[in-house]
Amino acid sequence: MKDVIATATASFLFLQDMEILGVSLTEWIGYVASFFVAISFFMKNIITLRIVNTIGCVAFIIYGVMIDSWPVIATNAIIVGVNFYYLFINKTTRVLADEVKP
């Protein structure tokens, strides 16, 4: 069992040091996560917004694990939970963002 954990840890550390175009894989994951979270706010359909936002938050969770940042992991895990709740558990009538009156 210790050998499996040691191998997985070594593989994970190798991936963290990997660079693409001079940028570490860890940073790329952070950029991708930021892109998905930011682009989700341009969605008119709330379901699409929550799905795209969830993709970004999952990427941020992976990023948080890679940089060992519990605040990043916890915040995005909570947001994924909220998105999951509204997508699958609380199935109320869906309204387009344009139809909401202030």
CSV table of C-alpha atoms in Angstrom, one decimal:
chain,number,residue,atom,x,y,z
A,1,MET,CA,0.0,0.0,0.0
A,2,LYS,CA,2.8,2.4,0.8
A,3,ASP,CA,4.4,1.7,-2.6
A,4,VAL,CA,1.1,2.6,-4.3
A,5,ILE,CA,0.9,5.9,-2.4
A,6,ALA,CA,4.5,6.7,-3.0
A,7,THR,CA,4.1,6.1,-6.8
A,8,ALA,CA,0.9,8.2,-6.9
A,9,THR,CA,2.7,11.0,-5.0
A,10,ALA,CA,5.7,10.9,-7.3
A,11,SER,CA,3.4,11.0,-10.4
A,12,PHE,CA,1.5,13.9,-9.0
A,13,LEU,CA,4.7,15.8,-8.2
A,14,PHE,CA,5.9,15.1,-11.8
A,15,LEU,CA,2.7,16.6,-13.2
A,16,GLN,CA,3.0,19.7,-11.1
A,17,ASP,CA,6.5,20.4,-12.5
A,18,MET,CA,5.4,19.8,-16.1
A,19,GLU,CA,5.5,23.0,-18.3
A,20,ILE,CA,3.5,23.8,-21.4
A,21,LEU,CA,4.7,26.9,-23.4
A,22,GLY,CA,6.8,27.9,-20.4
A,23,VAL,CA,3.8,27.8,-18.0
A,24,SER,CA,3.4,25.1,-15.3
A,25,LEU,CA,0.5,22.7,-15.5
A,26,THR,CA,-0.7,24.0,-12.2
A,27,GLU,CA,-1.0,27.5,-13.6
A,28,TRP,CA,-2.7,26.3,-16.7
A,29,ILE,CA,-5.3,24.5,-14.6
A,30,GLY,CA,-5.8,27.8,-12.7
A,31,TYR,CA,-6.3,29.7,-16.0
A,32,VAL,CA,-8.7,27.2,-17.3
A,33,ALA,CA,-10.7,27.3,-14.1
A,34,SER,CA,-10.8,31.1,-14.2
A,35,PHE,CA,-11.9,31.1,-17.8
A,36,PHE,CA,-14.9,28.7,-17.1
A,37,VAL,CA,-16.0,30.6,-14.0
A,38,ALA,CA,-15.7,34.0,-15.8
A,39,ILE,CA,-17.5,32.8,-18.9
A,40,SER,CA,-20.3,31.3,-16.9
A,41,PHE,CA,-21.4,34.8,-15.9
A,42,PHE,CA,-22.2,35.6,-19.6
A,43,MET,CA,-24.8,32.8,-19.8
A,44,LYS,CA,-28.4,33.7,-20.2
A,45,ASN,CA,-29.7,30.3,-19.2
A,46,ILE,CA,-29.3,29.6,-15.5
A,47,ILE,CA,-28.9,25.8,-16.1
A,48,THR,CA,-26.0,26.5,-18.6
A,49,LEU,CA,-24.5,29.0,-16.1
A,50,ARG,CA,-24.5,26.5,-13.3
A,51,ILE,CA,-23.0,23.7,-15.5
A,52,VAL,CA,-20.2,25.9,-16.8
A,53,ASN,CA,-19.6,27.4,-13.4
A,54,THR,CA,-19.4,23.8,-11.9
A,55,ILE,CA,-16.8,22.9,-14.5
A,56,GLY,CA,-14.7,25.9,-13.5
A,57,CYS,CA,-15.1,25.2,-9.8
A,58,VAL,CA,-14.1,21.5,-10.2
A,59,ALA,CA,-11.0,22.8,-12.0
A,60,PHE,CA,-10.4,25.2,-9.1
A,61,ILE,CA,-10.6,22.3,-6.7
A,62,ILE,CA,-8.0,20.4,-8.7
A,63,TYR,CA,-5.9,23.6,-8.7
A,64,GLY,CA,-6.4,24.0,-4.9
A,65,VAL,CA,-5.2,20.5,-4.4
A,66,MET,CA,-2.1,21.1,-6.5
A,67,ILE,CA,-1.1,24.3,-4.6
A,68,ASP,CA,-2.3,22.8,-1.3
A,69,SER,CA,-4.7,25.6,-0.6
A,70,TRP,CA,-7.6,24.6,1.6
A,71,PRO,CA,-9.5,27.9,1.2
A,72,VAL,CA,-9.6,27.4,-2.6
A,73,ILE,CA,-10.7,23.8,-2.2
A,74,ALA,CA,-13.4,24.5,0.4
A,75,THR,CA,-14.9,27.6,-1.3
A,76,ASN,CA,-15.2,25.9,-4.7
A,77,ALA,CA,-16.5,22.6,-3.1
A,78,ILE,CA,-19.3,24.6,-1.5
A,79,ILE,CA,-20.1,26.3,-4.8
A,80,VAL,CA,-20.2,22.9,-6.6
A,81,GLY,CA,-22.6,21.7,-3.9
A,82,VAL,CA,-24.9,24.7,-4.3
A,83,ASN,CA,-24.9,24.2,-8.1
A,84,PHE,CA,-25.6,20.5,-7.7
A,85,TYR,CA,-28.5,21.3,-5.4
A,86,TYR,CA,-30.1,23.7,-7.8
A,87,LEU,CA,-29.5,21.5,-10.8
A,88,PHE,CA,-30.6,18.2,-9.5
A,89,ILE,CA,-32.4,18.4,-6.1
A,90,ASN,CA,-34.4,21.7,-6.1
A,91,LYS,CA,-36.1,21.5,-9.5
A,92,THR,CA,-38.2,24.6,-9.6
A,93,THR,CA,-39.4,26.4,-12.7
A,94,ARG,CA,-36.4,27.7,-14.7
A,95,VAL,CA,-36.4,31.3,-15.8
A,96,LEU,CA,-34.0,32.9,-18.3
A,97,ALA,CA,-31.9,35.7,-16.8
A,98,ASP,CA,-33.4,38.2,-19.2
A,99,GLU,CA,-36.8,37.5,-17.9
A,100,VAL,CA,-36.0,38.4,-14.3
A,101,LYS,CA,-37.3,41.8,-13.3
A,102,PRO,CA,-35.2,43.8,-10.8
